Amino acid sequence: MNRKIATMILLVTAFASSWTSENKDPVNRHRHDDVCRTPECREMGIKLSHAIDRSKHPCDDFYGYVCKKWKQNNTIPPYLPSYGHVWLIREELAKRLQDILSNLTTSTRQAESLNDKIAMAYQSCMKEDSCQPEGEISRLRETLREFGIPKWPMIPGSNGTIDWKEIYRKIRVGADMSFIFTVNLLPHLFNTSQRAIYIQVSNFVPSSYQIYTA
């Protein structure tokens, strides 16, 4: 977990401990005691609390206090560079959305409401029987040719040559995809009143910042 998530866990734990101690005295209940009463909030509070290793002292081993139990109980998936509560929330959200979309039904072939349109779009994408693999492969090869890849797949040991720099240029300009490096115009790190050009390695997996601002 990164520092931002670790700090959030510590703050939530401190808040929960404070709430528990205050709640023991029903006479002095504060109006803020009603904070985080929803099932979703309580569920997340429990998950964050389970990540805390109370055998560690935060002043002596902050990382162990906040993250050690999380690492022990959660294996990093092979397709992710890191794993934390943000990724966990994203996965749960994706599963819930899939359940919702799978249960949407339409009574007519003509979409009338927004829900009908969403249901029809989702069902049309999921109907594998209606797909035409030959046509899809043909369109894929045509797209690759437009980007400078005349033959696909390329057989190992083939005498064919390609200019990867020209391919990258065409994909970057034509498809607005940057898979080697990114160029962004952002506020300057040391002077936010000015802008600076940042050239960075492209991330195949969204960063925490991209997730937070999505």
mmCIF file of C-alpha atoms in Angstrom:
data_model
loop_
_atom_site.group_PDB
_atom_site.id
_atom_site.type_symbol
_atom_site.label_atom_id
_atom_site.label_comp_id
_atom_site.label_asym_id
_atom_site.label_seq_id
_atom_site.Cartn_x
_atom_site.Cartn_y
_atom_site.Cartn_z
ATOM 1 C CA MET A 1 0.000 0.000 0.000
ATOM 2 C CA ASN A 2 1.210 3.550 -0.629
ATOM 3 C CA ARG A 3 1.603 6.205 2.054
ATOM 4 C CA LYS A 4 -1.731 7.840 1.282
ATOM 5 C CA ILE A 5 -3.669 4.623 1.909
ATOM 6 C CA ALA A 6 -1.625 3.845 5.019
ATOM 7 C CA THR A 7 -2.317 7.286 6.466
ATOM 8 C CA MET A 8 -6.023 6.934 5.700
ATOM 9 C CA ILE A 9 -6.150 3.607 7.549
ATOM 10 C CA LEU A 10 -4.444 5.157 10.582
ATOM 11 C CA LEU A 11 -6.866 8.095 10.642
ATOM 12 C CA VAL A 12 -9.915 5.855 10.313
ATOM 13 C CA THR A 13 -8.647 3.645 13.123
ATOM 14 C CA ALA A 14 -8.018 6.636 15.361
ATOM 15 C CA PHE A 15 -11.481 7.976 14.598
ATOM 16 C CA ALA A 16 -13.083 4.606 15.308
ATOM 17 C CA SER A 17 -11.235 4.306 18.623
ATOM 18 C CA SER A 18 -12.320 7.813 19.611
ATOM 19 C CA TRP A 19 -15.922 7.052 18.662
ATOM 20 C CA THR A 20 -15.902 3.840 20.721
ATOM 21 C CA SER A 21 -14.598 5.538 23.848
ATOM 22 C CA GLU A 22 -17.106 8.382 23.569
ATOM 23 C CA ASN A 23 -20.000 6.035 22.863
ATOM 24 C CA LYS A 24 -19.493 4.280 26.190
ATOM 25 C CA ASP A 25 -20.952 7.328 27.928
ATOM 26 C CA PRO A 26 -24.544 7.742 26.648
ATOM 27 C CA VAL A 27 -24.970 10.989 28.586
ATOM 28 C CA ASN A 28 -22.280 12.852 26.665
ATOM 29 C CA ARG A 29 -23.125 11.642 23.183
ATOM 30 C CA HIS A 30 -22.106 14.127 20.516
ATOM 31 C CA ARG A 31 -24.079 14.797 17.347
ATOM 32 C CA HIS A 32 -21.109 13.604 15.268
ATOM 33 C CA ASP A 33 -21.565 10.126 16.747
ATOM 34 C CA ASP A 34 -24.046 9.479 13.939
ATOM 35 C CA VAL A 35 -21.262 9.685 11.346
ATOM 36 C CA CYS A 36 -20.670 6.502 9.319
ATOM 37 C CA ARG A 37 -23.954 4.758 10.076
ATOM 38 C CA THR A 38 -24.525 3.355 6.604
ATOM 39 C CA PRO A 39 -23.812 -0.351 5.976
ATOM 40 C CA GLU A 40 -21.256 0.532 3.287
ATOM 41 C CA CYS A 41 -19.336 2.839 5.599
ATOM 42 C CA ARG A 42 -19.338 0.301 8.410
ATOM 43 C CA GLU A 43 -18.175 -2.427 6.039
ATOM 44 C CA MET A 44 -15.227 -0.323 4.892
ATOM 45 C CA GLY A 45 -14.407 0.611 8.485
ATOM 46 C CA ILE A 46 -14.246 -3.060 9.430
ATOM 47 C CA LYS A 47 -11.987 -3.840 6.465
ATOM 48 C CA LEU A 48 -9.640 -0.994 7.345
ATOM 49 C CA SER A 49 -9.609 -2.064 10.977
ATOM 50 C CA HIS A 50 -8.666 -5.626 10.022
ATOM 51 C CA ALA A 51 -5.571 -4.300 8.245
ATOM 52 C CA ILE A 52 -4.205 -2.855 11.502
ATOM 53 C CA ASP A 53 -1.608 -4.888 13.396
ATOM 54 C CA ARG A 54 -2.162 -3.721 16.961
ATOM 55 C CA SER A 55 0.827 -5.706 18.190
ATOM 56 C CA LYS A 56 2.976 -3.032 16.539
ATOM 57 C CA HIS A 57 3.394 0.488 17.887
ATOM 58 C CA PRO A 58 2.806 3.129 15.174
ATOM 59 C CA CYS A 59 5.625 5.309 16.541
ATOM 60 C CA ASP A 60 8.124 2.437 16.333
ATOM 61 C CA ASP A 61 6.935 0.626 13.194
ATOM 62 C CA PHE A 62 4.317 2.638 11.346
ATOM 63 C CA TYR A 63 4.424 0.485 8.207
ATOM 64 C CA GLY A 64 4.049 -2.726 10.196
ATOM 65 C CA TYR A 65 1.189 -1.216 12.225
ATOM 66 C CA VAL A 66 -0.776 -0.128 9.162
ATOM 67 C CA CYS A 67 0.160 -2.565 6.381
ATOM 68 C CA LYS A 68 1.609 -5.798 7.792
ATOM 69 C CA LYS A 69 -1.706 -7.633 8.309
ATOM 70 C CA TRP A 70 -2.962 -6.445 4.944
ATOM 71 C CA LYS A 71 0.037 -7.987 3.176
ATOM 72 C CA GLN A 72 -0.359 -11.221 5.122
ATOM 73 C CA ASN A 73 -4.055 -11.586 4.280
ATOM 74 C CA ASN A 74 -4.081 -10.275 0.703
ATOM 75 C CA THR A 75 -1.952 -11.646 -2.114
ATOM 76 C CA ILE A 76 -1.037 -9.206 -4.870
ATOM 77 C CA PRO A 77 -2.737 -10.404 -8.092
ATOM 78 C CA PRO A 78 -0.272 -11.320 -10.864
ATOM 79 C CA TYR A 79 -1.747 -8.670 -13.186
ATOM 80 C CA LEU A 80 -1.186 -5.750 -10.762
ATOM 81 C CA PRO A 81 2.050 -4.052 -9.647
ATOM 82 C CA SER A 82 0.552 -3.331 -6.222
ATOM 83 C CA TYR A 83 -2.651 -4.005 -4.329
ATOM 84 C CA GLY A 84 -4.559 -2.062 -1.723
ATOM 85 C CA HIS A 85 -8.000 -0.968 -0.603
ATOM 86 C CA VAL A 86 -8.457 1.206 -3.697
ATOM 87 C CA TRP A 87 -7.938 -1.791 -5.992
ATOM 88 C CA LEU A 88 -10.214 -3.872 -3.759
ATOM 89 C CA ILE A 89 -12.971 -1.274 -4.051
ATOM 90 C CA ARG A 90 -12.550 -1.128 -7.833
ATOM 91 C CA GLU A 91 -12.894 -4.899 -8.135
ATOM 92 C CA GLU A 92 -15.983 -4.989 -5.933
ATOM 93 C CA LEU A 93 -17.517 -2.114 -7.892
ATOM 94 C CA ALA A 94 -16.854 -3.915 -11.191
ATOM 95 C CA LYS A 95 -18.530 -7.077 -9.860
ATOM 96 C CA ARG A 96 -21.585 -5.145 -8.660
ATOM 97 C CA LEU A 97 -21.893 -3.335 -11.985
ATOM 98 C CA GLN A 98 -21.678 -6.657 -13.809
ATOM 99 C CA ASP A 99 -24.458 -8.071 -11.631
ATOM 100 C CA ILE A 100 -26.631 -5.019 -12.267
ATOM 101 C CA LEU A 101 -26.060 -5.053 -16.028
ATOM 102 C CA SER A 102 -26.595 -8.812 -16.254
ATOM 103 C CA ASN A 103 -29.984 -8.528 -14.545
ATOM 104 C CA LEU A 104 -31.269 -5.693 -16.732
ATOM 105 C CA THR A 105 -34.013 -6.852 -19.076
ATOM 106 C CA THR A 106 -35.845 -5.256 -21.997
ATOM 107 C CA SER A 107 -39.376 -6.181 -22.988
ATOM 108 C CA THR A 108 -39.238 -4.715 -26.489
ATOM 109 C CA ARG A 109 -36.686 -4.616 -29.280
ATOM 110 C CA GLN A 110 -36.933 -0.829 -29.383
ATOM 111 C CA ALA A 111 -35.166 0.795 -26.447
ATOM 112 C CA GLU A 112 -37.511 3.259 -24.759
ATOM 113 C CA SER A 113 -35.784 4.285 -21.537
ATOM 114 C CA LEU A 114 -32.148 4.842 -20.635
ATOM 115 C CA ASN A 115 -32.123 1.520 -18.768
ATOM 116 C CA ASP A 116 -33.406 -0.240 -21.892
ATOM 117 C CA LYS A 117 -30.629 1.291 -23.991
ATOM 118 C CA ILE A 118 -27.979 0.303 -21.453
ATOM 119 C CA ALA A 119 -29.375 -3.233 -21.252
ATOM 120 C CA MET A 120 -29.483 -3.642 -25.035
ATOM 121 C CA ALA A 121 -25.934 -2.311 -25.443
ATOM 122 C CA TYR A 122 -24.588 -4.644 -22.757
ATOM 123 C CA GLN A 123 -26.457 -7.686 -24.067
ATOM 124 C CA SER A 124 -25.326 -7.060 -27.642
ATOM 125 C CA CYS A 125 -21.696 -6.996 -26.481
ATOM 126 C CA MET A 126 -22.099 -10.184 -24.453
ATOM 127 C CA LYS A 127 -23.794 -12.224 -27.184
ATOM 128 C CA GLU A 128 -20.787 -14.149 -28.438
ATOM 129 C CA ASP A 129 -22.953 -16.302 -30.717
ATOM 130 C CA SER A 130 -23.845 -13.269 -32.822
ATOM 131 C CA CYS A 131 -20.211 -12.306 -33.373
ATOM 132 C CA GLN A 132 -18.446 -12.979 -36.659
ATOM 133 C CA PRO A 133 -14.802 -13.868 -35.886
ATOM 134 C CA GLU A 134 -13.731 -13.748 -39.539
ATOM 135 C CA GLY A 135 -15.045 -10.236 -39.966
ATOM 136 C CA GLU A 136 -13.522 -9.056 -36.699
ATOM 137 C CA ILE A 137 -10.097 -10.457 -37.595
ATOM 138 C CA SER A 138 -10.342 -8.821 -41.017
ATOM 139 C CA ARG A 139 -11.109 -5.432 -39.439
ATOM 140 C CA LEU A 140 -8.267 -5.918 -36.957
ATOM 141 C CA ARG A 141 -5.766 -6.616 -39.734
ATOM 142 C CA GLU A 142 -7.010 -3.604 -41.683
ATOM 143 C CA THR A 143 -6.470 -1.404 -38.627
ATOM 144 C CA LEU A 144 -2.963 -2.816 -38.141
ATOM 145 C CA ARG A 145 -2.148 -2.071 -41.790
ATOM 146 C CA GLU A 146 -3.247 1.525 -41.295
ATOM 147 C CA PHE A 147 -0.775 1.814 -38.434
ATOM 148 C CA GLY A 148 2.101 0.371 -40.482
ATOM 149 C CA ILE A 149 1.872 -3.318 -39.550
ATOM 150 C CA PRO A 150 1.303 -5.014 -42.932
ATOM 151 C CA LYS A 151 1.424 -8.595 -41.707
ATOM 152 C CA TRP A 152 0.085 -10.041 -38.467
ATOM 153 C CA PRO A 153 0.921 -12.185 -36.670
ATOM 154 C CA MET A 154 4.605 -11.957 -37.522
ATOM 155 C CA ILE A 155 6.367 -15.311 -37.469
ATOM 156 C CA PRO A 156 9.631 -15.485 -35.466
ATOM 157 C CA GLY A 157 12.595 -15.505 -37.831
ATOM 158 C CA SER A 158 10.654 -13.727 -40.564
ATOM 159 C CA ASN A 159 12.649 -11.561 -42.985
ATOM 160 C CA GLY A 160 10.017 -8.852 -42.826
ATOM 161 C CA THR A 161 11.092 -5.557 -41.292
ATOM 162 C CA ILE A 162 9.042 -2.837 -39.674
ATOM 163 C CA ASP A 163 9.859 0.635 -38.399
ATOM 164 C CA TRP A 164 8.610 0.611 -34.813
ATOM 165 C CA LYS A 165 9.163 4.371 -34.470
ATOM 166 C CA GLU A 166 6.869 5.058 -37.421
ATOM 167 C CA ILE A 167 4.295 2.607 -36.030
ATOM 168 C CA TYR A 168 4.400 4.349 -32.668
ATOM 169 C CA ARG A 169 3.987 7.757 -34.335
ATOM 170 C CA LYS A 170 0.940 6.618 -36.302
ATOM 171 C CA ILE A 171 -0.703 5.012 -33.259
ATOM 172 C CA ARG A 172 0.069 8.050 -31.098
ATOM 173 C CA VAL A 173 -1.414 10.461 -33.649
ATOM 174 C CA GLY A 174 -4.154 8.311 -35.154
ATOM 175 C CA ALA A 175 -5.434 6.470 -32.075
ATOM 176 C CA ASP A 176 -4.305 8.858 -29.316
ATOM 177 C CA MET A 177 -2.610 5.972 -27.504
ATOM 178 C CA SER A 178 0.706 6.335 -25.692
ATOM 179 C CA PHE A 179 2.169 3.000 -24.622
ATOM 180 C CA ILE A 180 5.895 3.877 -24.408
ATOM 181 C CA PHE A 181 5.957 7.300 -22.773
ATOM 182 C CA THR A 182 3.490 10.076 -21.993
ATOM 183 C CA VAL A 183 3.762 13.822 -22.467
ATOM 184 C CA ASN A 184 1.642 15.985 -20.173
ATOM 185 C CA LEU A 185 1.339 19.697 -19.498
ATOM 186 C CA LEU A 186 0.895 20.031 -15.724
ATOM 187 C CA PRO A 187 1.490 22.611 -12.964
ATOM 188 C CA HIS A 188 5.190 22.945 -12.147
ATOM 189 C CA LEU A 189 6.205 20.881 -9.124
ATOM 190 C CA PHE A 190 7.989 23.791 -7.392
ATOM 191 C CA ASN A 191 5.910 26.672 -8.781
ATOM 192 C CA THR A 192 2.257 25.837 -9.385
ATOM 193 C CA SER A 193 1.610 29.237 -10.988
ATOM 194 C CA GLN A 194 3.535 27.988 -14.043
ATOM 195 C CA ARG A 195 3.088 25.015 -16.326
ATOM 196 C CA ALA A 196 5.719 22.424 -17.175
ATOM 197 C CA ILE A 197 6.033 19.650 -19.749
ATOM 198 C CA TYR A 198 6.382 16.255 -18.066
ATOM 199 C CA ILE A 199 7.670 13.240 -20.001
ATOM 200 C CA GLN A 200 7.058 10.015 -18.113
ATOM 201 C CA VAL A 201 7.085 6.284 -18.662
ATOM 202 C CA SER A 202 3.639 5.141 -19.743
ATOM 203 C CA ASN A 203 1.715 3.117 -17.167
ATOM 204 C CA PHE A 204 -0.047 0.001 -18.422
ATOM 205 C CA VAL A 205 -1.935 -0.050 -15.106
ATOM 206 C CA PRO A 206 -3.713 3.147 -13.903
ATOM 207 C CA SER A 207 -1.881 4.959 -11.135
ATOM 208 C CA SER A 208 -3.443 5.809 -7.775
ATOM 209 C CA TYR A 209 -3.799 9.425 -8.937
ATOM 210 C CA GLN A 210 -5.710 8.326 -12.038
ATOM 211 C CA ILE A 211 -8.012 6.202 -9.898
ATOM 212 C CA TYR A 212 -8.704 9.024 -7.445
ATOM 213 C CA THR A 213 -9.442 11.536 -10.222
ATOM 214 C CA ALA A 214 -11.452 9.135 -12.428
#
